[in-house]
């Protein structure tokens, strides 16, 4: 029943995210695959139009990241802010059950959202525009041919990236006992980490692992899946619900 | 099977310097309707949190339905219904959705009972929780607890925001449908009248300490307020004295039984008995939780007098 409750809690966010993401990827597919036939893409504005397409591609990536933040903020920690924790904890279930079920629901929604976004993009290109699908959504400049067997690599990499942000926000929302503070903390952590990474590279040429670098690796020849990097980030993503469990087991209400 | 539905031994919980629960020894018999009384901040809600595992004690033990709260919490929760102090539920759920969510956790849940209570309490089952009045929000909590058919009900101020009619319907449901079937009901309240209406046991807590635990019938029949004057009168709180207050040479005692024997003892020590009178639950409550400390209140002349003397 808690699964149903988690779905009921998040279905609004899930459906709206789907609508926004699908609209953006469809638009992106249209612009990328068929830009020459669009009126604004002809003549002197063509360059601007292609630049717009590339910017929308970046937007898709940002959107997936934001989806991770948003889904994480809908997690268990928000129960504290709502004041519903005593009602929840009066159920004859372990605290771990609530932590892992809530986390799994968000992870499953992301697992559905990312491939669906890809399919919408690809289907839009092949069926509606009648073009050879070249999928570029959420990737950098070099497009991937579709339907090639490599498509799953990009889907998996995007999913792991989204999962890292989702799990981090799920944890911080629980830690800060509320969605707003949780999301702010997660954004702060990501910004601080990125800032440190930039600083380290700028001053000492040392590279910190950054999650979206996986996508860059995939977009460059030889298009190899960065297995070690993905495994590392997956471990990071899974560490956050473990930490959440640890925090929630000790929480008093 | 333990004869106690709830049993605590020296249960202690503090928040920084504040001892919210201080060496609590509670005994709630199985099948009892137990009214847990106390002022605001007396420790009622903290006690309930400890009993349901929402908070951890710093010392002492708590057993519910014969099981240890620290190790058998899930088994306890499966057999216990709960109504929280803040009547907050999921704002975007309707009462019907709350029922759908809640029922799956409890094998004893009764759909028929839920439908009956929804009708009797006139709950708009299709309306979002956020749009319900305070009274209707409380009713949703009560519906969920009542239809659960639990062996033990732990209710934290269950009639908050209810109008007198609904409160009466609820209290009658508790007394007839639940207490009548041998289930245990443990409820905290500020409302002495509703405690008197349905409780058969009463516990009074103040500053985290249990000041009194007795049958309501015993309070009505045996408790007496004795006002005496004299020098060097005893002030120890020992059986049968539940409370003793003194100012100058005026002393007032609440005794739980053997009032005549206690008066004889006082007379033997040279005291003059000014008044001896039976007490209502309200009188007992006020006597026990009044702020004056024994022997140190310099202004106790008026308040130390018995109600009849004070009025005079």
Coordinates of N, CA, C and O in Angstrom, one line a residue, chain B residues 4-150:
Chain B
X4 N -1.3 -6.4 31.9 CA -1.2 -5.0 31.6 C -1.1 -4.8 30.1 O -0.4 -5.4 29.4
X5 N -2.0 -3.9 29.6 CA -1.9 -3.5 28.2 C -0.7 -2.6 28.0 O 0.0 -2.7 26.9
X6 N -0.4 -1.7 28.9 CA 0.8 -0.9 28.9 C 1.4 -0.9 30.3 O 0.7 -0.8 31.3
X7 N 2.7 -1.1 30.2 CA 3.5 -1.1 31.5 C 4.8 -0.4 31.3 O 5.6 -0.8 30.4
X8 N 5.1 0.6 32.1 CA 6.4 1.2 32.0 C 7.1 1.2 33.3 O 6.4 1.2 34.4
X9 N 8.4 1.1 33.3 CA 9.2 1.1 34.5 C 10.3 2.2 34.4 O 11.1 2.1 33.5
X10 N 10.1 3.1 35.3 CA 11.1 4.2 35.4 C 11.4 4.8 34.0 O 12.6 5.2 33.7
X11 N 10.4 5.0 33.2 CA 10.6 5.5 31.8 C 11.0 7.0 31.9 O 10.4 7.8 32.6
X12 N 12.1 7.3 31.2 CA 12.6 8.6 31.3 C 13.0 9.1 29.9 O 13.6 8.4 29.1
X13 N 12.6 10.4 29.6 CA 13.0 11.0 28.3 C 13.3 12.4 28.6 O 12.4 13.1 29.2
X14 N 14.4 12.9 28.2 CA 14.6 14.4 28.4 C 15.1 15.0 27.1 O 15.7 14.4 26.2
X15 N 14.7 16.3 26.9 CA 15.1 17.1 25.8 C 16.0 18.2 26.4 O 15.6 19.1 27.1
X16 N 17.3 18.0 26.1 CA 18.3 18.9 26.7 C 18.1 18.9 28.2 O 18.2 17.8 28.9
X17 N 17.8 20.0 28.8 CA 17.7 20.1 30.3 C 16.3 19.7 30.8 O 16.1 19.5 32.0
X18 N 15.4 19.6 29.9 CA 14.0 19.4 30.3 C 13.7 17.9 30.4 O 13.9 17.2 29.4
X19 N 13.2 17.5 31.6 CA 12.8 16.1 31.7 C 11.3 16.0 31.3 O 10.5 16.2 32.1
X20 N 11.1 15.5 30.1 CA 9.7 15.5 29.6 C 9.0 14.3 30.2 O 7.8 14.4 30.6
X21 N 9.7 13.2 30.4 CA 9.1 12.1 31.1 C 10.2 11.7 32.2 O 11.3 11.5 31.8
X22 N 9.7 11.6 33.4 CA 10.7 11.5 34.5 C 10.4 10.3 35.4 O 9.6 10.4 36.3
X23 N 11.0 9.1 35.0 CA 10.8 7.9 35.9 C 9.3 7.5 35.9 O 8.8 7.1 37.0
X24 N 8.7 7.4 34.8 CA 7.3 7.1 34.7 C 7.0 5.6 35.0 O 7.6 4.7 34.3
X25 N 6.1 5.3 35.9 CA 5.7 3.9 36.1 C 4.2 3.8 35.9 O 3.4 4.1 36.7
X26 N 3.9 3.4 34.7 CA 2.5 3.4 34.3 C 2.0 1.9 34.2 O 2.7 1.0 33.8
X27 N 0.8 1.7 34.7 CA 0.2 0.4 34.6 C -1.2 0.5 34.0 O -2.1 1.0 34.7
X28 N -1.4 0.1 32.8 CA -2.8 0.2 32.2 C -3.3 -1.2 32.1 O -2.8 -2.0 31.3
X29 N -4.3 -1.5 32.8 CA -4.9 -2.9 32.8 C -5.5 -3.2 31.4 O -6.1 -2.3 30.8
X30 N -5.4 -4.5 31.0 CA -6.1 -4.9 29.7 C -7.6 -4.7 29.9 O -8.1 -5.0 31.0
X31 N -8.2 -4.2 28.9 CA -9.7 -4.0 28.9 C -10.1 -2.6 29.5 O -11.3 -2.3 29.5
X32 N -9.1 -1.9 30.0 CA -9.5 -0.6 30.7 C -9.7 0.5 29.7 O -9.1 0.5 28.5
X33 N -10.5 1.5 30.1 CA -10.5 2.8 29.4 C -9.8 3.7 30.3 O -10.2 4.1 31.4
X34 N -8.6 4.1 29.9 CA -7.6 4.8 30.7 C -7.5 6.3 30.3 O -7.0 6.5 29.2
X35 N -7.9 7.2 31.1 CA -7.8 8.6 30.8 C -6.5 9.1 31.3 O -6.2 9.0 32.5
X36 N -5.7 9.7 30.4 CA -4.3 10.1 30.8 C -4.4 11.7 30.8 O -4.4 12.3 29.8
X37 N -4.4 12.2 32.0 CA -4.6 13.6 32.2 C -3.3 14.4 32.6 O -2.4 13.8 33.2
X38 N -3.3 15.6 32.2 CA -2.2 16.4 32.5 C -2.3 17.8 31.9 O -3.0 18.0 30.9
X39 N -1.5 18.7 32.4 CA -1.6 20.1 31.8 C -0.8 20.1 30.5 O -0.2 19.1 30.1
X40 N -0.8 21.2 29.8 CA 0.0 21.4 28.6 C 1.5 21.2 29.0 O 1.9 21.7 30.0
X41 N 2.2 20.3 28.2 CA 3.6 20.1 28.5 C 3.9 19.2 29.7 O 5.0 19.2 30.2
X42 N 2.9 18.5 30.2 CA 3.0 17.7 31.3 C 3.8 16.4 31.0 O 4.4 15.8 31.9
X43 N 3.8 16.0 29.7 CA 4.5 14.8 29.3 C 3.6 13.7 28.7 O 4.1 12.6 28.4
X44 N 2.4 14.1 28.4 CA 1.4 13.1 27.9 C 1.9 12.7 26.5 O 2.0 11.5 26.2
X45 N 2.1 13.6 25.6 CA 2.4 13.3 24.2 C 3.8 12.6 24.1 O 4.0 11.6 23.4
X46 N 4.7 13.0 24.9 CA 6.0 12.4 24.9 C 5.9 10.9 25.4 O 6.5 10.0 24.8
X47 N 5.1 10.7 26.4 CA 4.8 9.3 26.8 C 4.3 8.5 25.7 O 4.7 7.3 25.4
X48 N 3.3 9.0 24.9 CA 2.7 8.3 23.8 C 3.8 8.0 22.7 O 3.8 6.9 22.2
X49 N 4.6 9.0 22.5 CA 5.7 8.8 21.5 C 6.6 7.7 21.9 O 7.0 6.9 21.1
X50 N 6.9 7.6 23.2 CA 7.8 6.5 23.7 C 7.1 5.2 23.5 O 7.7 4.2 23.2
X51 N 5.8 5.1 23.8 CA 5.0 3.9 23.7 C 4.9 3.3 22.3 O 4.9 2.1 22.1
X52 N 5.0 4.3 21.3 CA 4.8 3.9 19.9 C 6.1 3.8 19.2 O 6.1 3.7 17.9
X53 N 7.2 4.1 19.9 CA 8.5 4.0 19.2 C 8.9 5.2 18.4 O 9.8 5.1 17.6
X54 N 8.1 6.3 18.5 CA 8.5 7.5 17.7 C 9.7 8.2 18.3 O 10.4 8.9 17.6
X55 N 9.9 8.0 19.6 CA 11.1 8.5 20.2 C 11.7 7.4 21.1 O 11.0 6.5 21.5
X56 N 13.0 7.6 21.4 CA 13.6 6.6 22.3 C 13.8 7.1 23.7 O 14.2 8.3 23.9
X57 N 13.6 6.2 24.6 CA 13.8 6.7 26.0 C 15.3 6.7 26.4 O 16.1 6.0 25.8
X58 N 15.6 7.5 27.4 CA 17.0 7.6 27.9 C 17.2 6.6 29.0 O 18.3 6.2 29.3
X59 N 16.1 6.2 29.7 CA 16.2 5.2 30.7 C 14.9 4.6 30.9 O 13.8 5.1 30.5
X60 N 14.9 3.4 31.5 CA 13.6 2.7 31.8 C 13.1 1.8 30.6 O 13.8 1.8 29.6
X61 N 12.0 1.1 30.9 CA 11.5 0.2 29.8 C 10.0 0.5 29.6 O 9.3 1.0 30.5
X62 N 9.5 0.1 28.5 CA 8.1 0.2 28.2 C 7.7 -1.1 27.5 O 8.3 -1.6 26.6
X63 N 6.6 -1.6 28.0 CA 6.0 -2.8 27.4 C 4.6 -2.5 27.0 O 3.8 -1.9 27.8
X64 N 4.2 -2.9 25.8 CA 2.8 -2.6 25.3 C 2.3 -4.0 24.8 O 3.0 -4.7 24.1
X65 N 1.1 -4.3 25.3 CA 0.5 -5.6 25.0 C 1.5 -6.8 25.4 O 1.6 -7.8 24.6
X66 N 2.2 -6.6 26.4 CA 3.2 -7.6 26.9 C 4.5 -7.6 26.1 O 5.3 -8.5 26.4
X67 N 4.6 -6.7 25.1 CA 5.8 -6.8 24.3 C 6.7 -5.6 24.5 O 6.2 -4.5 24.8
X68 N 8.0 -5.8 24.3 CA 9.0 -4.7 24.6 C 9.0 -3.7 23.4 O 9.1 -4.2 22.2
X69 N 8.8 -2.5 23.7 CA 8.7 -1.5 22.6 C 10.0 -1.4 21.8 O 10.0 -1.2 20.6
X70 N 11.1 -1.6 22.5 CA 12.4 -1.4 21.8 C 12.7 -2.6 20.8 O 13.5 -2.4 19.9
X71 N 12.1 -3.8 21.0 CA 12.5 -4.9 20.2 C 11.3 -5.5 19.4 O 11.5 -6.2 18.4
X72 N 10.1 -5.2 19.8 CA 8.9 -5.8 19.2 C 7.9 -4.8 18.7 O 6.7 -5.0 18.7
X73 N 8.5 -3.7 18.2 CA 7.6 -2.6 17.8 C 6.6 -2.9 16.7 O 5.5 -2.5 16.8
X74 N 7.1 -3.6 15.7 CA 6.2 -3.9 14.6 C 5.0 -4.7 15.0 O 3.9 -4.5 14.6
X75 N 5.2 -5.7 15.9 CA 4.1 -6.5 16.4 C 3.1 -5.7 17.2 O 1.9 -5.8 17.1
X76 N 3.7 -4.7 18.0 CA 2.8 -3.8 18.8 C 2.0 -3.0 17.8 O 0.8 -2.8 18.0
X77 N 2.6 -2.4 16.8 CA 1.9 -1.5 15.9 C 0.8 -2.2 15.1 O -0.2 -1.6 14.8
X78 N 1.1 -3.5 14.8 CA 0.0 -4.2 14.1 C -1.2 -4.4 14.9 O -2.3 -4.6 14.3
X79 N -1.1 -4.2 16.2 CA -2.3 -4.5 17.1 C -2.8 -3.2 17.8 O -3.6 -3.2 18.7
X80 N -2.2 -2.1 17.3 CA -2.5 -0.8 18.0 C -3.0 0.2 17.0 O -2.5 0.4 16.0
X81 N -4.1 0.9 17.4 CA -4.6 2.1 16.6 C -4.1 3.3 17.3 O -4.0 3.4 18.5
X82 N -3.9 4.3 16.5 CA -3.3 5.6 17.0 C -4.0 6.8 16.4 O -4.3 6.8 15.2
X83 N -4.2 7.8 17.3 CA -4.7 9.1 16.8 C -3.7 10.1 17.4 O -3.5 10.2 18.6
X84 N -3.1 10.9 16.5 CA -2.0 11.8 16.9 C -2.5 13.1 17.4 O -3.7 13.4 17.3
X85 N -1.6 13.8 18.1 CA -1.9 15.1 18.7 C -2.3 16.1 17.6 O -3.3 16.8 17.7
X86 N -1.4 16.2 16.6 CA -1.8 17.2 15.5 C -2.5 16.4 14.5 O -2.0 15.4 14.0
X87 N -3.7 16.8 14.2 CA -4.6 16.0 13.3 C -4.2 16.3 11.9 O -5.1 16.7 11.1
X88 N -3.0 16.1 11.5 CA -2.5 16.3 10.2 C -2.4 15.0 9.4 O -1.8 14.0 9.9
X89 N -3.0 15.0 8.2 CA -2.9 13.8 7.3 C -2.5 14.4 6.0 O -2.1 15.5 5.8
X90 N -2.6 13.5 4.9 CA -2.1 13.9 3.6 C -3.1 14.9 3.0 O -4.2 14.5 2.7
X91 N -2.6 16.1 2.7 CA -3.5 17.2 2.3 C -4.2 16.9 1.0 O -5.3 17.3 0.7
X92 N -3.5 16.2 0.1 CA -4.0 16.0 -1.3 C -4.8 14.7 -1.4 O -5.3 14.4 -2.4
X93 N -4.9 14.0 -0.3 CA -5.8 12.8 -0.3 C -7.2 13.1 0.2 O -7.4 14.0 1.0
X94 N -8.1 12.4 -0.3 CA -9.5 12.4 0.2 C -9.6 11.5 1.4 O -8.7 10.6 1.5
X95 N -10.6 11.6 2.3 CA -10.7 10.6 3.3 C -10.8 9.1 2.8 O -10.3 8.2 3.3
X96 N -11.5 9.0 1.6 CA -11.6 7.7 1.0 C -10.2 7.1 0.6 O -9.9 5.9 0.8
X97 N -9.3 8.0 0.1 CA -8.0 7.6 -0.2 C -7.2 7.3 1.0 O -6.3 6.3 1.0
X98 N -7.4 8.0 2.1 CA -6.8 7.6 3.4 C -7.2 6.2 3.8 O -6.3 5.5 4.3
X99 N -8.4 5.9 3.7 CA -8.9 4.6 4.0 C -8.2 3.6 3.2 O -7.7 2.5 3.7
X100 N -8.1 3.8 1.9 CA -7.5 2.9 0.9 C -6.1 2.6 1.3 O -5.6 1.5 1.3
X101 N -5.4 3.7 1.7 CA -4.0 3.6 2.1 C -3.8 2.8 3.5 O -3.0 1.9 3.6
X102 N -4.7 3.2 4.4 CA -4.6 2.7 5.8 C -4.9 1.2 5.9 O -4.3 0.5 6.6
X103 N -6.0 0.8 5.2 CA -6.6 -0.5 5.5 C -5.6 -1.6 5.2 O -5.6 -2.7 5.8
X104 N -4.7 -1.4 4.2 CA -3.8 -2.5 3.7 C -2.8 -2.9 4.8 O -2.2 -4.0 4.7
X105 N -2.6 -2.1 5.8 CA -1.6 -2.4 6.8 C -2.2 -3.2 7.9 O -1.4 -3.7 8.7
X106 N -3.5 -3.3 8.0 CA -4.1 -3.9 9.2 C -5.0 -5.0 8.9 O -6.1 -4.8 8.3
X107 N -4.7 -6.2 9.2 CA -5.5 -7.4 8.8 C -6.9 -7.3 9.5 O -7.8 -7.9 9.0
X108 N -7.0 -6.7 10.6 CA -8.3 -6.6 11.4 C -9.3 -5.5 10.8 O -10.3 -5.3 11.4
X109 N -8.8 -4.8 9.9 CA -9.6 -3.7 9.4 C -11.0 -4.1 8.9 O -11.2 -5.2 8.3
X110 N -12.0 -3.3 9.2 CA -13.4 -3.6 8.9 C -13.9 -2.5 7.9 O -14.1 -1.4 8.4
X111 N -14.2 -2.9 6.7 CA -14.8 -1.9 5.7 C -16.2 -1.5 6.2 O -16.6 -0.4 6.0
X112 N -16.9 -2.5 6.7 CA -18.3 -2.2 7.2 C -18.3 -1.2 8.3 O -19.0 -0.2 8.3
X113 N -17.3 -1.4 9.2 CA -17.2 -0.4 10.4 C -16.8 1.0 9.8 O -17.4 2.0 10.3
X114 N -15.9 1.0 8.9 CA -15.4 2.3 8.3 C -16.6 3.0 7.7 O -16.8 4.2 7.8
X115 N -17.4 2.2 6.9 CA -18.6 2.9 6.3 C -19.6 3.4 7.3 O -20.1 4.5 7.2
X116 N -19.8 2.6 8.4 CA -20.7 3.1 9.4 C -20.2 4.3 10.1 O -21.0 5.3 10.3
X117 N -18.9 4.3 10.5 CA -18.4 5.5 11.2 C -18.4 6.8 10.2 O -18.7 7.9 10.7
X118 N -18.1 6.5 9.0 CA -18.1 7.6 8.0 C -19.5 8.2 8.0 O -19.7 9.5 7.9
X119 N -20.5 7.3 8.0 CA -21.9 7.8 8.0 C -22.3 8.5 9.3 O -22.8 9.7 9.3
X120 N -22.0 7.9 10.4 CA -22.3 8.4 11.8 C -21.6 9.8 12.0 O -22.2 10.7 12.6
X121 N -20.4 9.8 11.6 CA -19.6 11.1 11.9 C -19.8 12.1 10.8 O -19.2 13.2 10.8
X122 N -20.5 11.7 9.8 CA -20.8 12.6 8.6 C -19.5 13.2 8.0 O -19.3 14.4 7.9
X123 N -18.7 12.3 7.6 CA -17.4 12.7 7.0 C -17.6 12.8 5.5 O -18.0 11.8 4.8
X124 N -17.2 13.9 4.8 CA -17.3 14.0 3.4 C -16.1 13.2 2.8 O -15.0 13.7 2.6
X125 N -16.4 12.0 2.4 CA -15.3 11.0 2.0 C -14.6 11.4 0.7 O -13.5 10.9 0.4
X126 N -15.3 12.2 -0.1 CA -14.7 12.5 -1.4 C -14.0 13.8 -1.5 O -13.5 14.2 -2.6
X127 N -14.0 14.5 -0.4 CA -13.4 15.9 -0.4 C -11.9 15.8 0.0 O -11.5 15.0 0.8
X128 N -11.1 16.7 -0.6 CA -9.6 16.7 -0.3 C -9.5 17.0 1.2 O -10.2 17.9 1.7
X129 N -8.5 16.4 1.8 CA -8.2 16.6 3.3 C -8.0 18.1 3.5 O -8.4 18.7 4.5
X130 N -7.2 18.8 2.6 CA -6.9 20.2 2.8 C -8.1 21.1 2.9 O -8.0 22.2 3.4
X131 N -9.2 20.7 2.3 CA -10.4 21.5 2.3 C -11.3 21.2 3.4 O -12.4 21.8 3.5
X132 N -11.0 20.2 4.3 CA -11.8 19.9 5.4 C -11.7 20.8 6.5 O -10.6 21.4 6.8
X133 N -12.7 21.0 7.3 CA -12.7 21.8 8.5 C -11.8 21.0 9.6 O -11.6 19.8 9.4
X134 N -11.4 21.7 10.6 CA -10.6 21.1 11.7 C -11.3 19.9 12.3 O -10.8 18.8 12.5
X135 N -12.6 20.1 12.5 CA -13.4 19.0 13.1 C -13.4 17.8 12.2 O -13.3 16.7 12.7
X136 N -13.6 18.0 10.9 CA -13.7 16.9 10.0 C -12.3 16.2 9.8 O -12.3 15.0 9.6
X137 N -11.3 17.0 10.0 CA -9.9 16.4 9.9 C -9.8 15.4 11.1 O -9.2 14.3 10.9
X138 N -10.2 15.9 12.3 CA -10.1 15.0 13.4 C -11.0 13.7 13.2 O -10.5 12.6 13.5
X139 N -12.1 13.9 12.6 CA -13.0 12.8 12.4 C -12.4 11.7 11.5 O -12.5 10.5 11.7
X140 N -11.6 12.2 10.5 CA -10.9 11.2 9.6 C -9.9 10.4 10.4 O -9.9 9.1 10.2
X141 N -9.2 11.0 11.2 CA -8.2 10.2 12.1 C -9.0 9.2 12.9 O -8.6 8.1 13.1
X142 N -10.1 9.7 13.5 CA -10.9 8.8 14.4 C -11.5 7.6 13.6 O -11.4 6.5 14.1
X143 N -12.0 7.9 12.4 CA -12.5 6.8 11.6 C -11.4 5.8 11.3 O -11.7 4.6 11.4
X144 N -10.2 6.2 11.0 CA -9.1 5.3 10.7 C -8.8 4.4 11.9 O -8.5 3.2 11.8
X145 N -8.8 5.1 13.1 CA -8.5 4.3 14.3 C -9.6 3.4 14.7 O -9.3 2.2 15.0
X146 N -10.8 3.8 14.6 CA -12.0 3.0 15.0 C -12.2 1.8 14.1 O -12.4 0.7 14.6
X147 N -12.0 2.0 12.8 CA -12.3 0.8 11.9 C -11.2 -0.2 11.9 O -11.3 -1.2 11.3
X148 N -10.1 0.1 12.5 CA -8.9 -0.7 12.5 C -9.2 -2.0 13.4 O -8.5 -3.0 13.3
X149 N -10.1 -1.9 14.3 CA -10.5 -3.0 15.2 C -9.2 -3.4 16.0 O -9.0 -4.6 16.2
X150 N -8.5 -2.5 16.5 CA -7.3 -2.8 17.2 C -7.5 -3.3 18.6 O -8.5 -2.9 19.2

